[in-house]
Amino acid sequence: MRIVVLAGGIGGARFLRGLKRAVPDADITVIGNTGDDIHLFGLKVCPDLDTVMYTLGDGIDEERGWGRTDESFRLKEELAAYGVGPGWFGLGDRDFATHIVRTQMLAAGYPLSAVTEALCDRWQPGVRLIPMTDDRVETHVAVTLPDDDPAAGPSAGSGTGRTPPDSGTRKVIHFQEYWVRLRASVPAEAVVPVGAEQAKPAPGVLEAIAAADVILFPPSNPVVSIGTILAVPGIREAIAEAGVPVVGLSPIVGNAPVRGMADKVLAAVGVESTAWAVAEHYGSGLLDGWLVDTVDAAGVERIEEAGIRCRAVPLMMTDVDATARMARQALALAEEVRAV
Amino acid sequence: MRIVVLAGGIGGARFLRGLKRAVPDADITVIGNTGDDIHLFGLKVCPDLDTVMYTLGDGIDEERGWGRTDESFRLKEELAAYGVGPGWFGLGDRDFATHIVRTQMLAAGYPLSAVTEALCDRWQPGVRLIPMTDDRVETHVAVTLPDDDPAAGPSAGSGTGRTPPDSGTRKVIHFQEYWVRLRASVPAEAVVPVGAEQAKPAPGVLEAIAAADVILFPPSNPVVSIGTILAVPGIREAIAEAGVPVVGLSPIVGNAPVRGMADKVLAAVGVESTAWAVAEHYGSGLLDGWLVDTVDAAGVERIEEAGIRCRAVPLMMTDVDATARMARQALALAEEVRAV
């Protein structure tokens, strides 16, 4: 069975671990989000690709969900001692090696897809991991920073001792700054995958989709993870036209994200944080099946009315076995769809 | 008192620590060797500048003499796990930060001299540290590698089971590869500061020499440290024409280098490893005074006959106080020269 999975970071990576357990012999291709890639200290950092690679290659810090196990942060402390930031992005001493190797290979002219393949030679994730594109796409977020934010400029209100009602500084910031530095503490007014319109799918992406038996959307962020992958021209169309079941798992359980802050970026695209609203956001033109958690069983009917086959099952990835059960449910739903 | 010191790595750095102790109020400008700079992992590494900076800024690993105190090497181990080398060059986790900051500033367009000044803002070495040049100079060494050296190519003799008398692979390698990987275990057939002829002294170098009251050559390597600095057009001439005492300290004690493997590269330039041969190598056109160790007192007369004022004093930098005494002796000899 050939399975294509669109994956963001932690949610996608953990789902993939369950999927591998559920169908060890499946041929799995992962199309990874690169919209949250960032250049730091002259290095190209691909957080989502690395999270998938480290998680499936048994190199992940399980507790944090990102970065390397048994990690230290001495290099970063030294950079801070030089006054070089940003300090808010966690790059560990061991993790740095991945970014150094990647940056050197990119500088030597290899495309990101080839670099990712080379890095996976070490990690042996047991899936084929392809970045959504070899082109540069960076998700930016429009926000209004409070006047006391260090990144906010001087505002009309500063110095008067009174904060005007329309205070704050409007700014477009990198997704990582929004997500990691600000912890999504201010509303995302817009989310823009800069460069996506000009990007081409990386070699192998469209081929994998065309050859897939099943396409899965893990419980990843529907806006900044899966949404960014779908924003690369050709990918959404290829999935819609693949003629195979496309099944997703809701990242929203009981009107809140299972983890992360998906609600913050869903609001930016006018989607409420419910399992059914996310399904409708993908739409029946793309999605054939949708798993919601048992606590959201009341929404099943509404989703099915929207033309998307839906089942309510436990969706908490508490451990690999529970996640494997979710993966089996998703594949079972795909077979139901196929049988129609 | 304005003192200019030409410095290589460990020997120069340790001498400078003694000099600062000897004359705490002196205005010291250090012209640092950059011929052993190397690009590793996409980063610009300046071993001699860093050794001076870390030593005078109390950040050095005292035992090794290079790199940071309380250092770890986890990043490097990870690079090795990716199969990325060279493994023979020691770059610690904390040390990496210096190279990252330097490389980023160079990429932003700052010349090495400005970058060095910025790095010294943190380390406060108590001297003005200027690289000899902002241009790229790299010392290369011509060697004949034994056939079993991993860097040696296939030779005519391999596979025959018999090593021909003229076996080995002639190769030109980076100084660091010669010094660190090979530990100078094969003769240096030639030492070439590649790029030196086209290099210009960094801003401030010639000005510092012209304004100096005394110019000192610490017991640094006369070929690959001080020799490389002197190979930058204009520097040797400026020193010779400064009209102030130029005094050096012999790095050779009892016909052997005090530390390091200076004898290996002295042979390449046809200079024997004796305190007087090194003095004659610099020559009376450049050098006014020369300190040799007491064990080399027999050579004093010969050096003075060559037109270089010479004294025999203890030259072992066993601790900072002993080194400070050496520095005072050098300054005393400079005053003798000046009084003539």
mmCIF file of N, CA, C and O in Angstrom, chain B residues 114-155:
data_model
loop_
_atom_site.group_PDB
_atom_site.id
_atom_site.type_symbol
_atom_site.label_atom_id
_atom_site.label_comp_id
_atom_site.label_asym_id
_atom_site.label_seq_id
_atom_site.Cartn_x
_atom_site.Cartn_y
_atom_site.Cartn_z
ATOM 1 N N ALA B 114 37.138 44.595 11.374
ATOM 2 C CA ALA B 114 35.970 45.103 12.106
ATOM 3 C C ALA B 114 35.307 43.979 12.895
ATOM 4 O O ALA B 114 34.836 44.180 14.022
ATOM 5 N N VAL B 115 35.277 42.798 12.301
ATOM 6 C CA VAL B 115 34.692 41.644 12.987
ATOM 7 C C VAL B 115 35.492 41.319 14.245
ATOM 8 O O VAL B 115 34.934 41.074 15.323
ATOM 9 N N THR B 116 36.814 41.351 14.112
ATOM 10 C CA THR B 116 37.689 41.039 15.244
ATOM 11 C C THR B 116 37.475 42.045 16.370
ATOM 12 O O THR B 116 37.424 41.685 17.553
ATOM 13 N N GLU B 117 37.322 43.296 15.987
ATOM 14 C CA GLU B 117 37.060 44.334 16.986
ATOM 15 C C GLU B 117 35.733 44.060 17.704
ATOM 16 O O GLU B 117 35.641 44.186 18.928
ATOM 17 N N ALA B 118 34.735 43.653 16.914
ATOM 18 C CA ALA B 118 33.423 43.371 17.517
ATOM 19 C C ALA B 118 33.507 42.182 18.475
ATOM 20 O O ALA B 118 32.940 42.209 19.566
ATOM 21 N N LEU B 119 34.221 41.146 18.071
ATOM 22 C CA LEU B 119 34.358 39.972 18.954
ATOM 23 C C LEU B 119 35.103 40.360 20.235
ATOM 24 O O LEU B 119 34.776 39.895 21.331
ATOM 25 N N CYS B 120 36.098 41.233 20.077
ATOM 26 C CA CYS B 120 36.882 41.665 21.244
ATOM 27 C C CYS B 120 36.068 42.539 22.190
ATOM 28 O O CYS B 120 36.428 42.680 23.365
ATOM 29 N N ASP B 121 34.972 43.111 21.688
ATOM 30 C CA ASP B 121 34.075 43.860 22.576
ATOM 31 C C ASP B 121 33.624 42.974 23.722
ATOM 32 O O ASP B 121 33.434 43.425 24.850
ATOM 33 N N ARG B 122 33.425 41.710 23.400
ATOM 34 C CA ARG B 122 33.021 40.786 24.461
ATOM 35 C C ARG B 122 34.195 40.386 25.339
ATOM 36 O O ARG B 122 34.077 40.340 26.558
ATOM 37 N N TRP B 123 35.339 40.093 24.696
ATOM 38 C CA TRP B 123 36.433 39.469 25.430
ATOM 39 C C TRP B 123 37.336 40.459 26.151
ATOM 40 O O TRP B 123 38.076 40.075 27.060
ATOM 41 N N GLN B 124 37.293 41.700 25.734
ATOM 42 C CA GLN B 124 38.097 42.726 26.410
ATOM 43 C C GLN B 124 39.517 42.243 26.673
ATOM 44 O O GLN B 124 39.949 42.129 27.827
ATOM 45 N N PRO B 125 40.271 41.962 25.611
ATOM 46 C CA PRO B 125 41.609 41.389 25.809
ATOM 47 C C PRO B 125 42.612 42.382 26.394
ATOM 48 O O PRO B 125 43.709 41.980 26.791
ATOM 49 N N GLY B 126 42.256 43.658 26.450
ATOM 50 C CA GLY B 126 43.188 44.630 27.024
ATOM 51 C C GLY B 126 44.289 45.036 26.068
ATOM 52 O O GLY B 126 45.248 45.715 26.466
ATOM 53 N N VAL B 127 44.180 44.586 24.819
ATOM 54 C CA VAL B 127 45.096 45.021 23.758
ATOM 55 C C VAL B 127 44.221 45.333 22.546
ATOM 56 O O VAL B 127 43.054 44.950 22.495
ATOM 57 N N ARG B 128 44.798 46.041 21.601
ATOM 58 C CA ARG B 128 44.084 46.212 20.343
ATOM 59 C C ARG B 128 44.547 45.092 19.417
ATOM 60 O O ARG B 128 45.733 45.014 19.087
ATOM 61 N N LEU B 129 43.632 44.223 19.034
ATOM 62 C CA LEU B 129 43.968 43.065 18.210
ATOM 63 C C LEU B 129 43.524 43.330 16.771
ATOM 64 O O LEU B 129 42.340 43.530 16.503
ATOM 65 N N ILE B 130 44.494 43.364 15.850
ATOM 66 C CA ILE B 130 44.190 43.609 14.437
ATOM 67 C C ILE B 130 44.717 42.438 13.621
ATOM 68 O O ILE B 130 45.878 42.055 13.777
ATOM 69 N N PRO B 131 43.886 41.867 12.763
ATOM 70 C CA PRO B 131 44.440 40.850 11.858
ATOM 71 C C PRO B 131 45.448 41.503 10.923
ATOM 72 O O PRO B 131 45.328 42.682 10.588
ATOM 73 N N MET B 132 46.465 40.752 10.513
ATOM 74 C CA MET B 132 47.504 41.325 9.650
ATOM 75 C C MET B 132 46.903 41.881 8.361
ATOM 76 O O MET B 132 47.386 42.857 7.806
ATOM 77 N N THR B 133 45.816 41.266 7.907
ATOM 78 C CA THR B 133 45.177 41.706 6.666
ATOM 79 C C THR B 133 43.707 41.339 6.700
ATOM 80 O O THR B 133 43.308 40.400 7.395
ATOM 81 N N ASP B 134 42.900 42.101 5.953
ATOM 82 C CA ASP B 134 41.498 41.738 5.761
ATOM 83 C C ASP B 134 41.339 40.828 4.548
ATOM 84 O O ASP B 134 40.241 40.339 4.279
ATOM 85 N N ASP B 135 42.420 40.645 3.812
ATOM 86 C CA ASP B 135 42.358 39.801 2.618
ATOM 87 C C ASP B 135 42.610 38.345 3.012
ATOM 88 O O ASP B 135 43.130 38.057 4.076
ATOM 89 N N ARG B 136 42.248 37.473 2.089
ATOM 90 C CA ARG B 136 42.392 36.050 2.402
ATOM 91 C C ARG B 136 43.810 35.578 2.121
ATOM 92 O O ARG B 136 44.298 35.674 0.999
ATOM 93 N N VAL B 137 44.481 35.114 3.140
ATOM 94 C CA VAL B 137 45.814 34.509 3.013
ATOM 95 C C VAL B 137 45.727 33.137 3.677
ATOM 96 O O VAL B 137 45.206 33.019 4.779
ATOM 97 N N GLU B 138 46.197 32.133 2.994
ATOM 98 C CA GLU B 138 46.156 30.787 3.587
ATOM 99 C C GLU B 138 47.499 30.113 3.385
ATOM 100 O O GLU B 138 47.943 29.925 2.257
ATOM 101 N N THR B 139 48.108 29.738 4.480
ATOM 102 C CA THR B 139 49.390 29.065 4.408
ATOM 103 C C THR B 139 49.191 27.619 3.967
ATOM 104 O O THR B 139 48.426 26.874 4.579
ATOM 105 N N HIS B 140 49.860 27.280 2.887
ATOM 106 C CA HIS B 140 49.796 25.906 2.384
ATOM 107 C C HIS B 140 51.179 25.276 2.501
ATOM 108 O O HIS B 140 52.200 25.966 2.475
ATOM 109 N N VAL B 141 51.197 23.972 2.622
ATOM 110 C CA VAL B 141 52.444 23.252 2.821
ATOM 111 C C VAL B 141 52.551 22.136 1.775
ATOM 112 O O VAL B 141 51.600 21.379 1.580
ATOM 113 N N ALA B 142 53.689 22.080 1.090
ATOM 114 C CA ALA B 142 53.933 20.993 0.137
ATOM 115 C C ALA B 142 54.552 19.828 0.895
ATOM 116 O O ALA B 142 55.532 19.999 1.623
ATOM 117 N N VAL B 143 53.944 18.665 0.733
ATOM 118 C CA VAL B 143 54.413 17.471 1.444
ATOM 119 C C VAL B 143 54.376 16.272 0.509
ATOM 120 O O VAL B 143 53.764 16.319 -0.555
ATOM 121 N N THR B 144 55.033 15.213 0.919
ATOM 122 C CA THR B 144 54.856 13.921 0.273
ATOM 123 C C THR B 144 54.178 13.013 1.281
ATOM 124 O O THR B 144 54.750 12.678 2.318
ATOM 125 N N LEU B 145 52.912 12.687 1.000
ATOM 126 C CA LEU B 145 52.142 11.866 1.924
ATOM 127 C C LEU B 145 52.505 10.410 1.730
ATOM 128 O O LEU B 145 52.647 9.948 0.601
ATOM 129 N N PRO B 146 52.664 9.680 2.817
ATOM 130 C CA PRO B 146 52.892 8.234 2.662
ATOM 131 C C PRO B 146 51.685 7.585 1.980
ATOM 132 O O PRO B 146 50.566 8.083 2.071
ATOM 133 N N ASP B 147 51.925 6.475 1.296
ATOM 134 C CA ASP B 147 50.854 5.849 0.526
ATOM 135 C C ASP B 147 49.681 5.413 1.391
ATOM 136 O O ASP B 147 48.553 5.325 0.914
ATOM 137 N N ASP B 148 49.948 5.142 2.671
ATOM 138 C CA ASP B 148 48.834 4.686 3.506
ATOM 139 C C ASP B 148 48.081 5.850 4.147
ATOM 140 O O ASP B 148 47.162 5.637 4.940
ATOM 141 N N ASP B 149 48.439 7.074 3.782
ATOM 142 C CA ASP B 149 47.707 8.216 4.314
ATOM 143 C C ASP B 149 46.349 8.282 3.611
ATOM 144 O O ASP B 149 46.275 8.148 2.391
ATOM 145 N N PRO B 150 45.290 8.512 4.396
ATOM 146 C CA PRO B 150 43.957 8.535 3.758
ATOM 147 C C PRO B 150 43.826 9.617 2.683
ATOM 148 O O PRO B 150 43.001 9.491 1.780
ATOM 149 N N ALA B 151 44.637 10.666 2.785
ATOM 150 C CA ALA B 151 44.538 11.738 1.789
ATOM 151 C C ALA B 151 45.434 11.481 0.581
ATOM 152 O O ALA B 151 45.379 12.219 -0.400
ATOM 153 N N ALA B 152 46.250 10.444 0.647
ATOM 154 C CA ALA B 152 47.120 10.129 -0.499
ATOM 155 C C ALA B 152 46.307 9.434 -1.580
ATOM 156 O O ALA B 152 45.431 8.621 -1.281
ATOM 157 N N GLY B 153 46.578 9.776 -2.791
ATOM 158 C CA GLY B 153 45.870 9.117 -3.887
ATOM 159 C C GLY B 153 46.486 7.755 -4.131
ATOM 160 O O GLY B 153 47.452 7.360 -3.468
ATOM 161 N N PRO B 154 45.905 6.995 -5.085
ATOM 162 C CA PRO B 154 46.527 5.723 -5.440
ATOM 163 C C PRO B 154 47.892 5.997 -6.059
ATOM 164 O O PRO B 154 48.051 6.932 -6.844
ATOM 165 N N SER B 155 48.868 5.238 -5.668
ATOM 166 C CA SER B 155 50.206 5.480 -6.216
ATOM 167 C C SER B 155 50.604 4.328 -7.123
ATOM 168 O O SER B 155 49.980 3.269 -7.123
#
